[in-house]
Tab-separated table of C-alpha atoms (C1' of nucleotides) in Angstrom:
chain	number	residue	atom	x	y	z
A	1	MET	CA	3.198	-16.582	-23.872
A	2	ALA	CA	4.558	-14.476	-21.321
A	3	ARG	CA	4.989	-10.789	-22.206
A	4	THR	CA	8.218	-9.329	-22.786
A	5	GLY	CA	9.797	-6.348	-20.746
A	6	ARG	CA	9.934	-6.110	-17.019
A	7	PRO	CA	7.289	-7.553	-15.064
A	8	ARG	CA	4.994	-5.354	-12.910
A	9	GLU	CA	5.968	-5.446	-9.330
A	10	PHE	CA	2.168	-4.762	-7.961
A	11	ASP	CA	-1.091	-6.337	-8.534
A	12	ARG	CA	-2.923	-4.815	-11.106
A	13	ASP	CA	-5.950	-6.482	-9.727
A	14	ARG	CA	-5.919	-6.193	-5.912
A	15	ALA	CA	-5.174	-2.042	-7.202
A	16	ILE	CA	-8.257	-2.105	-8.770
A	17	ASP	CA	-10.225	-3.035	-5.922
A	18	ALA	CA	-8.330	-0.467	-3.658
A	19	ALA	CA	-8.958	1.937	-5.782
A	20	MET	CA	-12.931	1.148	-6.377
A	21	ALA	CA	-13.102	1.232	-2.265
A	22	LEU	CA	-11.491	4.583	-2.321
A	23	PHE	CA	-13.835	5.746	-5.221
A	24	TRP	CA	-16.827	4.215	-3.828
A	25	SER	CA	-16.825	5.992	-0.572
A	26	GLN	CA	-15.125	9.377	-1.722
A	27	GLY	CA	-16.139	9.797	-5.308
A	28	TYR	CA	-14.327	10.824	-8.162
A	29	GLU	CA	-12.937	14.213	-7.520
A	30	PRO	CA	-12.078	14.096	-4.142
A	31	THR	CA	-10.021	11.070	-4.243
A	32	SER	CA	-6.224	11.990	-4.649
A	33	LEU	CA	-3.534	10.716	-6.660
A	34	THR	CA	-1.829	10.483	-3.539
A	35	GLN	CA	-4.286	8.657	-2.324
A	36	LEU	CA	-4.258	6.188	-4.820
A	37	LYS	CA	-1.261	5.449	-5.511
A	38	SER	CA	-1.173	5.195	-1.454
A	39	CYS	CA	-3.521	2.168	-1.410
A	40	MET	CA	-1.720	0.386	-4.308
A	41	GLY	CA	1.084	-0.231	-1.967
A	42	ASN	CA	2.718	3.656	-2.543
A	43	ILE	CA	3.568	2.819	-6.054
A	44	SER	CA	5.476	5.686	-7.954
A	45	PRO	CA	3.889	8.000	-10.148
A	46	ALA	CA	5.562	6.580	-13.545
A	47	SER	CA	4.115	2.904	-12.040
A	48	PHE	CA	0.314	4.142	-12.306
A	49	TYR	CA	0.447	6.075	-15.139
A	50	ALA	CA	2.023	3.064	-17.129
A	51	ALA	CA	-0.468	0.928	-15.459
A	52	PHE	CA	-3.578	2.860	-16.019
A	53	GLY	CA	-3.012	6.149	-18.073
A	54	SER	CA	-4.837	8.706	-16.107
A	55	LYS	CA	-7.051	9.154	-13.228
A	56	GLU	CA	-10.346	9.270	-15.483
A	57	ALA	CA	-8.849	5.959	-17.174
A	58	LEU	CA	-8.750	4.368	-13.642
A	59	PHE	CA	-12.220	5.323	-12.743
A	60	ARG	CA	-13.174	3.886	-15.977
A	61	GLU	CA	-11.773	0.750	-15.058
A	62	VAL	CA	-12.887	0.809	-11.749
A	63	VAL	CA	-16.848	1.620	-13.124
A	64	GLN	CA	-16.487	-1.624	-15.443
A	65	HIS	CA	-15.202	-3.797	-12.172
A	66	TYR	CA	-17.850	-2.352	-9.963
A	67	LEU	CA	-20.481	-3.590	-12.678
A	68	ALA	CA	-18.815	-6.991	-13.170
A	69	THR	CA	-18.956	-7.523	-9.527
A	70	TYR	CA	-21.021	-5.613	-7.118
A	71	GLY	CA	-22.964	-4.163	-9.932
A	72	GLN	CA	-24.262	-7.825	-10.614
A	73	VAL	CA	-27.369	-7.371	-8.381
A	74	MET	CA	-28.607	-5.706	-11.078
A	75	ALA	CA	-28.784	-8.404	-13.414
A	76	PRO	CA	-31.899	-10.141	-12.829
A	77	LEU	CA	-33.978	-6.901	-14.307
A	78	GLY	CA	-32.262	-8.087	-17.770
A	79	ASP	CA	-32.932	-11.775	-17.181
A	80	GLU	CA	-35.910	-12.546	-19.123
A	81	SER	CA	-35.887	-16.033	-18.223
A	82	LEU	CA	-37.376	-14.447	-14.794
A	83	ALA	CA	-41.239	-13.566	-14.121
A	84	PRO	CA	-40.846	-9.944	-14.323
A	85	ARG	CA	-41.912	-9.560	-10.766
A	86	ASP	CA	-39.373	-11.633	-9.359
A	87	ALA	CA	-36.923	-9.957	-11.560
A	88	ILE	CA	-37.767	-6.490	-9.858
A	89	GLU	CA	-38.123	-8.030	-6.530
A	90	ARG	CA	-34.505	-9.910	-6.859
A	91	THR	CA	-32.824	-6.805	-8.156
A	92	LEU	CA	-34.427	-4.453	-5.159
A	93	ARG	CA	-33.552	-7.030	-2.620
A	94	GLY	CA	-30.293	-7.712	-4.058
A	95	SER	CA	-29.306	-4.266	-4.176
A	96	ALA	CA	-30.561	-3.296	-1.053
A	97	ALA	CA	-28.771	-5.857	0.475
A	98	MET	CA	-25.334	-4.886	-1.276
A	99	GLN	CA	-25.709	-1.117	-0.780
A	100	SER	CA	-25.977	-1.665	3.422
A	101	ALA	CA	-23.289	-4.120	3.426
A	102	ARG	CA	-20.445	-3.504	5.940
A	103	ALA	CA	-17.779	-5.274	3.834
A	104	HIS	CA	-17.425	-2.133	1.761
A	105	PRO	CA	-18.383	1.477	1.090
A	106	CYS	CA	-22.256	2.042	1.615
A	107	GLY	CA	-24.735	3.104	-1.208
A	108	CYS	CA	-24.039	2.865	-5.109
A	109	LEU	CA	-21.036	3.615	-6.768
A	110	ILE	CA	-23.163	4.214	-10.248
A	111	VAL	CA	-25.268	6.958	-8.044
A	112	ALA	CA	-22.852	8.375	-6.200
A	113	GLY	CA	-19.647	7.810	-7.460
A	114	ALA	CA	-19.124	11.152	-9.030
A	115	SER	CA	-22.432	13.085	-7.984
A	116	ASN	CA	-20.246	16.123	-6.970
A	117	CYS	CA	-18.139	16.809	-10.155
A	118	SER	CA	-16.625	20.492	-11.464
A	119	PRO	CA	-17.511	21.145	-15.395
A	120	GLU	CA	-14.135	19.981	-16.736
A	121	ASN	CA	-15.239	16.352	-15.318
A	122	GLU	CA	-18.934	15.736	-16.450
A	123	PRO	CA	-17.607	13.484	-19.382
A	124	VAL	CA	-17.336	11.187	-15.866
A	125	GLN	CA	-20.659	12.178	-14.515
A	126	ALA	CA	-22.254	11.175	-18.071
A	127	LEU	CA	-20.536	7.880	-17.854
A	128	LEU	CA	-22.449	6.760	-14.395
A	129	ALA	CA	-25.747	8.638	-15.930
A	130	LYS	CA	-25.519	6.419	-19.134
A	131	GLU	CA	-25.314	3.765	-16.303
A	132	ARG	CA	-28.487	4.812	-14.668
A	133	GLN	CA	-30.247	5.173	-17.422
A	134	ARG	CA	-30.233	1.799	-18.347
A	135	THR	CA	-31.494	0.437	-15.318
A	136	ARG	CA	-34.456	3.176	-15.635
A	137	ALA	CA	-34.596	1.370	-19.193
A	138	GLY	CA	-34.527	-1.794	-17.447
A	139	PHE	CA	-37.371	-1.155	-14.996
A	140	ARG	CA	-39.211	-0.267	-17.756
A	141	ALA	CA	-38.857	-3.256	-19.820
A	142	CYS	CA	-39.683	-5.418	-17.176
A	143	VAL	CA	-42.984	-3.692	-16.867
A	144	LYS	CA	-43.512	-3.397	-20.702
A	145	ARG	CA	-43.086	-7.691	-20.308
A	146	ALA	CA	-45.701	-7.900	-17.590
A	147	ILE	CA	-48.329	-5.517	-19.462
A	148	ALA	CA	-47.666	-8.069	-22.793
A	149	SER	CA	-47.888	-11.184	-21.089
A	150	GLY	CA	-50.670	-10.262	-19.003
A	151	GLU	CA	-49.235	-10.168	-15.582
A	152	LEU	CA	-49.968	-6.599	-15.367
A	153	ARG	CA	-53.086	-4.155	-15.953
A	154	ASP	CA	-52.383	-1.444	-18.900
A	155	CYS	CA	-53.600	1.021	-16.865
A	156	PRO	CA	-52.223	4.739	-15.553
A	157	ALA	CA	-51.196	2.935	-12.244
A	158	THR	CA	-48.933	0.377	-13.975
A	159	GLU	CA	-47.237	2.981	-16.051
A	160	VAL	CA	-45.437	5.164	-12.987
A	161	LEU	CA	-44.083	1.304	-11.661
A	162	PRO	CA	-40.825	1.977	-13.193
A	163	ASP	CA	-40.374	5.442	-11.924
A	164	ILE	CA	-41.429	4.357	-8.634
A	165	PHE	CA	-38.586	1.197	-8.582
A	166	THR	CA	-35.935	3.940	-10.069
A	167	THR	CA	-36.153	6.310	-7.453
A	168	PHE	CA	-36.007	3.829	-4.550
A	169	LEU	CA	-33.485	2.112	-5.885
A	170	HIS	CA	-31.293	5.431	-6.120
A	171	GLY	CA	-32.639	6.903	-2.903
A	172	MET	CA	-31.316	3.640	-1.527
A	173	THR	CA	-27.907	5.346	-1.740
A	174	CYS	CA	-28.649	8.106	0.573
A	175	GLU	CA	-30.350	5.574	3.164
A	176	ALA	CA	-27.753	3.450	3.444
A	177	ARG	CA	-25.232	5.864	3.936
A	178	ASP	CA	-26.921	7.543	6.261
A	179	GLY	CA	-27.380	4.003	8.331
A	180	VAL	CA	-30.325	3.197	7.436
A	181	ARG	CA	-30.515	-0.843	8.266
A	182	SER	CA	-30.719	-3.462	5.492
A	183	GLU	CA	-33.503	-4.966	7.273
A	184	ASN	CA	-35.435	-1.442	7.124
A	185	LEU	CA	-35.116	-1.145	3.484
A	186	GLU	CA	-36.182	-4.897	2.919
A	187	ALA	CA	-39.258	-4.208	4.733
A	188	ALA	CA	-39.766	-1.109	2.575
A	189	ILE	CA	-39.646	-3.137	-0.613
A	190	THR	CA	-41.857	-6.004	0.572
A	191	SER	CA	-44.911	-3.084	1.135
A	192	LEU	CA	-43.576	-1.198	-2.458
A	193	LEU	CA	-44.030	-4.574	-4.168
A	194	THR	CA	-47.856	-4.571	-3.169
A	195	LEU	CA	-47.897	-1.598	-5.499
A	196	TRP	CA	-47.334	-4.134	-8.396
A	197	ASP	CA	-49.806	-6.506	-6.537
A	198	ALA	CA	-52.472	-4.106	-6.790
A	199	SER	CA	-52.171	-3.802	-10.627
A	200	ALA	CA	-51.773	-7.281	-10.902
A	201	VAL	CA	-54.260	-9.307	-12.929
A	202	VAL	CA	-55.438	-12.781	-10.929
A	203	PRO	CA	-54.590	-15.585	-13.101
A	204	GLY	CA	-58.220	-16.832	-14.481
A	205	THR	CA	-60.286	-13.630	-13.609
A	206	GLY	CA	-58.400	-11.026	-15.942
A	207	LYS	CA	-59.698	-8.531	-13.123
A	208	HIS	CA	-57.224	-7.217	-10.236
A	209	PRO	CA	-56.815	-8.975	-6.836
A	210	LYS	CA	-59.955	-9.435	-4.556
A	211	ASN	CA	-58.285	-9.003	-1.263
A	212	PHE	CA	-56.606	-5.613	-1.788
B	1	MET	CA	-27.572	53.528	13.254
B	2	ALA	CA	-25.602	52.958	10.473
B	3	ARG	CA	-22.525	50.596	10.962
B	4	THR	CA	-18.906	52.148	11.032
B	5	GLY	CA	-16.492	51.901	8.390
B	6	ARG	CA	-16.335	51.623	4.933
B	7	PRO	CA	-19.220	50.294	3.310
B	8	ARG	CA	-19.374	46.818	1.283
B	9	GLU	CA	-19.418	47.424	-2.432
B	10	PHE	CA	-21.045	43.879	-3.136
B	11	ASP	CA	-24.567	42.486	-2.269
B	12	ARG	CA	-23.579	40.065	0.594
B	13	ASP	CA	-27.472	38.575	-0.134
B	14	ARG	CA	-27.075	38.558	-4.063
B	15	ALA	CA	-23.515	36.974	-3.434
B	16	ILE	CA	-25.323	34.366	-1.188
B	17	ASP	CA	-27.506	33.385	-3.715
B	18	ALA	CA	-25.101	33.075	-6.606
B	19	ALA	CA	-22.748	30.683	-4.263
B	20	MET	CA	-25.763	28.778	-3.628
B	21	ALA	CA	-26.330	28.409	-6.815
B	22	LEU	CA	-22.939	26.913	-7.326
B	23	PHE	CA	-22.510	24.543	-4.164
B	24	TRP	CA	-26.156	22.911	-5.516
B	25	SER	CA	-24.729	22.453	-8.947
B	26	GLN	CA	-21.194	21.430	-8.411
B	27	GLY	CA	-21.236	20.380	-4.692
B	28	TYR	CA	-19.008	21.620	-1.984
B	29	GLU	CA	-15.633	20.332	-2.674
B	30	PRO	CA	-15.383	20.912	-6.402
B	31	THR	CA	-16.597	24.635	-5.914
B	32	SER	CA	-13.505	26.501	-6.108
B	33	LEU	CA	-12.913	29.848	-4.253
B	34	THR	CA	-12.059	31.161	-7.692
B	35	GLN	CA	-15.846	30.235	-9.022
B	36	LEU	CA	-17.343	31.965	-5.933
B	37	LYS	CA	-15.233	34.956	-5.938
B	38	SER	CA	-16.373	35.318	-9.481
B	39	CYS	CA	-19.828	34.600	-9.335
B	40	MET	CA	-20.057	37.772	-6.388
B	41	GLY	CA	-18.713	39.977	-9.137
B	42	ASN	CA	-14.882	39.325	-8.940
B	43	ILE	CA	-14.294	40.280	-5.487
B	44	SER	CA	-10.995	40.209	-4.030
B	45	PRO	CA	-9.550	37.638	-1.461
B	46	ALA	CA	-9.665	39.837	0.699
B	47	SER	CA	-13.504	40.854	0.270
B	48	PHE	CA	-14.390	37.417	0.239
B	49	TYR	CA	-12.677	36.313	3.484
B	50	ALA	CA	-13.940	39.905	5.090
B	51	ALA	CA	-17.237	38.999	4.065
B	52	PHE	CA	-17.756	35.253	4.939
B	53	GLY	CA	-14.698	34.001	6.755
B	54	SER	CA	-14.304	30.915	5.189
B	55	LYS	CA	-15.450	28.233	1.989
B	56	GLU	CA	-16.958	26.145	4.725
B	57	ALA	CA	-18.468	29.471	6.756
B	58	LEU	CA	-20.033	30.360	3.580
B	59	PHE	CA	-21.376	26.836	2.686
B	60	ARG	CA	-23.088	26.798	6.212
B	61	GLU	CA	-24.409	29.955	5.554
B	62	VAL	CA	-25.397	29.052	2.018
B	63	VAL	CA	-27.313	25.739	3.762
B	64	GLN	CA	-29.197	28.091	6.376
B	65	HIS	CA	-30.553	30.152	3.504
B	66	TYR	CA	-31.301	27.506	1.173
B	67	LEU	CA	-33.488	25.676	4.240
B	68	ALA	CA	-35.152	29.191	4.476
B	69	THR	CA	-36.181	29.351	1.145
B	70	TYR	CA	-36.194	26.259	-1.481
B	71	GLY	CA	-35.850	23.948	1.683
B	72	GLN	CA	-39.337	25.436	2.795
B	73	VAL	CA	-40.832	22.369	0.776
B	74	MET	CA	-40.664	20.442	3.571
B	75	ALA	CA	-42.497	22.809	5.706
B	76	PRO	CA	-45.927	20.778	5.666
B	77	LEU	CA	-43.808	18.068	7.320
B	78	GLY	CA	-43.716	19.735	10.607
B	79	ASP	CA	-46.844	21.235	10.426
B	80	GLU	CA	-49.212	19.433	12.916
B	81	SER	CA	-51.912	21.605	11.705
B	82	LEU	CA	-52.166	19.482	8.894
B	83	ALA	CA	-53.933	15.974	8.634
B	84	PRO	CA	-50.717	13.459	8.836
B	85	ARG	CA	-51.585	12.518	5.024
B	86	ASP	CA	-51.951	16.141	4.102
B	87	ALA	CA	-48.573	16.897	4.983
B	88	ILE	CA	-46.507	13.995	3.630
B	89	GLU	CA	-48.658	14.669	0.063
B	90	ARG	CA	-47.575	18.626	0.417
B	91	THR	CA	-44.380	17.676	1.115
B	92	LEU	CA	-43.777	15.151	-1.557
B	93	ARG	CA	-45.286	17.095	-4.149
B	94	GLY	CA	-43.594	20.445	-3.459
B	95	SER	CA	-40.034	19.016	-3.210
B	96	ALA	CA	-40.395	16.988	-6.221
B	97	ALA	CA	-41.605	20.104	-8.381
B	98	MET	CA	-39.025	22.442	-6.398
B	99	GLN	CA	-36.598	19.650	-7.609
B	100	SER	CA	-37.338	19.364	-11.193
B	101	ALA	CA	-37.760	23.234	-11.515
B	102	ARG	CA	-35.658	24.760	-14.550
B	103	ALA	CA	-35.055	28.193	-12.820
B	104	HIS	CA	-32.183	26.424	-10.897
B	105	PRO	CA	-30.211	23.619	-10.345
B	106	CYS	CA	-31.903	20.084	-9.899
B	107	GLY	CA	-32.408	17.625	-7.166
B	108	CYS	CA	-31.445	18.629	-3.220
B	109	LEU	CA	-28.858	20.495	-1.957
B	110	ILE	CA	-29.336	18.596	1.254
B	111	VAL	CA	-28.996	15.386	-0.440
B	112	ALA	CA	-26.002	16.399	-3.136
B	113	GLY	CA	-24.648	18.881	-1.580
B	114	ALA	CA	-21.267	17.261	0.167
B	115	SER	CA	-22.009	13.751	-1.490
B	116	ASN	CA	-18.185	13.467	-2.728
B	117	CYS	CA	-16.174	14.381	-0.098
B	118	SER	CA	-12.856	13.451	1.556
B	119	PRO	CA	-11.951	12.511	5.055
B	120	GLU	CA	-10.960	16.196	5.727
B	121	ASN	CA	-14.610	17.623	4.953
B	122	GLU	CA	-16.609	15.330	6.707
B	123	PRO	CA	-17.694	17.992	9.126
B	124	VAL	CA	-19.638	19.343	6.232
B	125	GLN	CA	-21.206	15.916	5.278
B	126	ALA	CA	-22.201	15.401	8.941
B	127	LEU	CA	-24.247	19.071	8.080
B	128	LEU	CA	-26.120	17.679	5.462
B	129	ALA	CA	-26.679	14.438	7.140
B	130	LYS	CA	-28.107	15.852	10.163
B	131	GLU	CA	-30.595	17.643	7.963
B	132	ARG	CA	-31.828	14.267	6.397
B	133	GLN	CA	-31.962	12.826	10.038
B	134	ARG	CA	-34.600	15.992	11.007
B	135	THR	CA	-36.347	14.886	7.542
B	136	ARG	CA	-36.275	11.286	7.954
B	137	ALA	CA	-37.674	12.450	11.991
B	138	GLY	CA	-40.321	14.196	10.431
B	139	PHE	CA	-41.984	11.218	8.620
B	140	ARG	CA	-41.715	8.893	10.925
B	141	ALA	CA	-43.401	11.446	13.330
B	142	CYS	CA	-45.934	12.137	11.086
B	143	VAL	CA	-47.035	8.376	10.798
B	144	LYS	CA	-47.275	8.215	14.244
B	145	ARG	CA	-49.551	11.095	14.683
B	146	ALA	CA	-51.958	9.048	12.156
B	147	ILE	CA	-51.783	5.981	14.565
B	148	ALA	CA	-52.618	7.986	17.053
B	149	SER	CA	-55.112	9.848	15.624
B	150	GLY	CA	-56.571	6.474	14.107
B	151	GLU	CA	-56.294	7.648	10.511
B	152	LEU	CA	-53.611	4.696	10.360
B	153	ARG	CA	-53.924	1.080	11.449
B	154	ASP	CA	-50.798	0.191	13.717
B	155	CYS	CA	-49.810	-2.669	11.501
B	156	PRO	CA	-46.633	-3.714	9.803
B	157	ALA	CA	-47.584	-2.201	6.441
B	158	THR	CA	-47.534	0.938	8.370
B	159	GLU	CA	-44.335	0.668	9.860
B	160	VAL	CA	-42.632	0.766	6.710
B	161	LEU	CA	-44.269	3.807	5.278
B	162	PRO	CA	-41.621	6.341	6.779
B	163	ASP	CA	-38.707	4.552	4.960
B	164	ILE	CA	-40.554	4.086	1.721
B	165	PHE	CA	-41.562	8.426	1.468
B	166	THR	CA	-37.779	9.298	2.750
B	167	THR	CA	-36.044	6.823	0.612
B	168	PHE	CA	-38.404	7.899	-2.537
B	169	LEU	CA	-37.801	11.393	-1.544
B	170	HIS	CA	-34.250	11.450	-1.684
B	171	GLY	CA	-34.426	9.641	-4.409
B	172	MET	CA	-35.851	11.973	-6.335
B	173	THR	CA	-32.520	14.276	-6.133
B	174	CYS	CA	-31.195	11.818	-8.786
B	175	GLU	CA	-34.050	11.158	-10.897
B	176	ALA	CA	-34.329	15.006	-11.260
B	177	ARG	CA	-31.024	15.499	-11.990
B	178	ASP	CA	-30.658	12.766	-14.846
B	179	GLY	CA	-33.828	14.502	-16.534
B	180	VAL	CA	-37.136	12.803	-15.050
B	181	ARG	CA	-39.802	15.131	-15.689
B	182	SER	CA	-41.818	16.741	-12.827
B	183	GLU	CA	-45.070	15.146	-14.134
B	184	ASN	CA	-43.749	11.810	-14.025
B	185	LEU	CA	-42.670	12.266	-10.177
B	186	GLU	CA	-45.777	13.252	-9.445
B	187	ALA	CA	-47.675	10.400	-10.915
B	188	ALA	CA	-45.486	8.296	-9.329
B	189	ILE	CA	-46.207	10.350	-5.900
B	190	THR	CA	-49.940	9.866	-6.382
B	191	SER	CA	-49.391	5.746	-6.645
B	192	LEU	CA	-47.188	5.966	-3.769
B	193	LEU	CA	-49.692	7.379	-1.696
B	194	THR	CA	-52.271	4.128	-2.501
B	195	LEU	CA	-49.756	2.879	0.175
B	196	TRP	CA	-50.954	4.941	2.998
B	197	ASP	CA	-54.605	4.605	2.078
B	198	ALA	CA	-54.289	0.739	2.038
B	199	SER	CA	-53.168	1.302	5.642
B	200	ALA	CA	-56.053	3.790	6.260
B	201	VAL	CA	-58.957	3.278	8.459
B	202	VAL	CA	-62.153	4.380	6.739
B	203	PRO	CA	-63.687	6.728	9.235
B	204	GLY	CA	-66.995	4.697	10.862
B	205	THR	CA	-65.800	1.447	10.354
B	206	GLY	CA	-62.497	0.738	12.065
B	207	LYS	CA	-61.267	-1.179	9.145
B	208	HIS	CA	-59.466	-1.032	5.799
B	209	PRO	CA	-61.115	0.346	2.695
B	210	LYS	CA	-63.404	-1.642	1.071
B	211	ASN	CA	-62.419	-0.642	-2.944
B	212	PHE	CA	-58.695	-1.813	-2.496
C	1	DT	C1'	-10.042	67.235	12.862
C	2	DC	C1'	-9.108	62.832	14.012
C	3	DA	C1'	-9.523	58.086	15.692
C	4	DT	C1'	-12.051	53.938	15.173
C	5	DA	C1'	-13.652	50.397	11.759
C	6	DT	C1'	-14.301	48.270	8.167
C	7	DA	C1'	-14.003	47.076	3.000
C	8	DT	C1'	-10.624	46.934	-1.005
C	9	DG	C1'	-7.048	45.629	-4.556
C	10	DG	C1'	-2.767	43.423	-5.007
C	11	DA	C1'	1.151	40.552	-4.073
C	12	DA	C1'	1.713	36.443	-1.796
C	13	DC	C1'	1.520	32.063	0.765
C	14	DA	C1'	2.221	26.859	1.640
C	15	DA	C1'	0.265	22.499	0.273
C	16	DT	C1'	-1.558	19.702	-3.167
C	17	DC	C1'	-3.372	18.627	-7.457
C	18	DG	C1'	-2.860	15.746	-12.023
C	19	DG	C1'	0.606	14.349	-14.847
C	20	DT	C1'	5.786	14.243	-17.043
C	21	DA	C1'	10.879	13.533	-18.484
C	22	DC	C1'	14.591	10.592	-17.700
C	23	DA	C1'	17.649	7.566	-16.409
C	24	DT	C1'	17.554	2.845	-14.515
C	25	DA	C1'	16.179	-1.862	-13.353
C	26	DT	C1'	14.829	-6.511	-15.085
C	27	DA	C1'	12.029	-9.191	-18.271
C	28	DT	C1'	11.543	-11.971	-23.287
C	29	DG	C1'	13.082	-13.282	-28.115
C	30	DA	C1'	16.289	-13.349	-31.460
D	1	DT	C1'	25.044	-11.651	-26.591
D	2	DC	C1'	22.341	-8.021	-27.872
D	3	DA	C1'	17.983	-5.552	-28.965
D	4	DT	C1'	13.312	-4.566	-27.784
D	5	DA	C1'	9.902	-3.848	-24.099
D	6	DT	C1'	8.234	-2.882	-20.031
D	7	DA	C1'	8.318	-1.180	-15.080
D	8	DT	C1'	10.374	1.858	-11.400
D	9	DG	C1'	12.587	5.454	-8.596
D	10	DT	C1'	13.477	10.115	-8.393
D	11	DA	C1'	12.734	14.540	-9.386
D	12	DC	C1'	10.080	18.032	-11.049
D	13	DC	C1'	6.408	20.334	-14.136
D	14	DG	C1'	2.956	24.511	-14.224
D	15	DA	C1'	-1.733	24.935	-12.325
D	16	DT	C1'	-4.456	25.320	-8.757
D	17	DT	C1'	-6.082	24.809	-3.928
D	18	DG	C1'	-7.619	27.516	0.037
D	19	DT	C1'	-5.847	31.234	2.908
D	20	DT	C1'	-3.445	35.370	4.717
D	21	DC	C1'	-0.496	40.139	4.528
D	22	DC	C1'	-0.584	44.412	4.192
D	23	DA	C1'	-0.944	49.255	2.499
D	24	DT	C1'	-4.981	52.105	1.208
D	25	DA	C1'	-9.796	53.431	0.564
D	26	DT	C1'	-14.127	55.316	2.684
D	27	DA	C1'	-17.225	55.479	6.043
D	28	DT	C1'	-18.941	56.941	11.222
D	29	DG	C1'	-18.668	58.755	15.908
D	30	DA	C1'	-16.230	61.851	19.224
DNA sequence: TCATATATGGAACAATCGGTACATATATGA
DNA sequence: TCATATATGTACCGATTGTTCCATATATGA
């Protein structure tokens, strides 16, 4: 059953897509209402506020849309049907490819979407910080799972793996924006993962790998 | 010989220090002239513009001041009197400690000082991007030097080391701001450096280390 | 003493910020 | 047909943005 009232004359989903591109490349605060209305097809302020409520509310919707689409490169991290190492590798490689793709702004919206904020917009910063915290927890859980399953030894070198992966992941935003190529990030990830292998238990031996 | 004219009534150096703290924590665009004048002791617009010229000119001065002080944690990277591995280790550890110190805003001004910008302030972004490019070149030069001196083997795993260290370094800004502790970053660096050691040539053998 | 040079306080600038008011247009459901 | 509900266009809101103007204050050098 269709809704009553005059129908909207612009495509709300496409508008959110366009707003995402703006917020993604410029960040929350520098993106003005004028730019937003313009990228939605020069809609009026009345149309904007009727549809989205406020700039902040739109941003929150954009973040949700991002997490449901581009942000899904992080999905393997929480997929317990994957082997922990595989989950981490897929996450890092997927994120590297996504962040350096040319079809959209470089880097990660969750990392850079509100990195410059005046005090009054701290809630917006907190929204993204909370998501990053989820990522950190994801890496930690993955490593913990690998230790529990006997894939990783329980040693100091293993404990730092989550911080290494998280820091590298977040650093890719800066690199991708600065023009570092996808292949370079991929190669770096390959090398990074040898740190995992160095703490891995070789099946059967219960010890660390010999050729390393 | 002292300058002619009425003397300035506020301390210009302290003002730049205070402005640096503001730009560091909020970034270039969200920091307003009102905040800047306020942190300098409620000076008048006339005093501000007479002393600094413009907001952008002040920011450029602030960046220079930052590079000359806190930014000096990067100095070892260009110090050819240090062994390459030592130079990189000192750089990473120094930056980790600086970025997570409580006495000033967390993270790195060069990474986060203008990460959210409207198109009109692209020159400001470019200023910082240029400095980050210098850092990348520094890591590359360090690794190149180590290969030339025979400290590192010349292999694919060695080639990616600069990207790994640079990405990690830049990622620390996000981590420090999110409250990751200095000790965690330090431990991660210790582990990261084993990637160097894995590509290192053991003195006398000309091959890679045995215990690894 | 007086010209010159610089700094200051205060008022004001046009432009933009995010957001609102209100009358009008266009749909559905009764 | 008419009440209800939603969207739109236009005008406008006060606040803030970075910046400029100008008269005045205070120093140095001649």
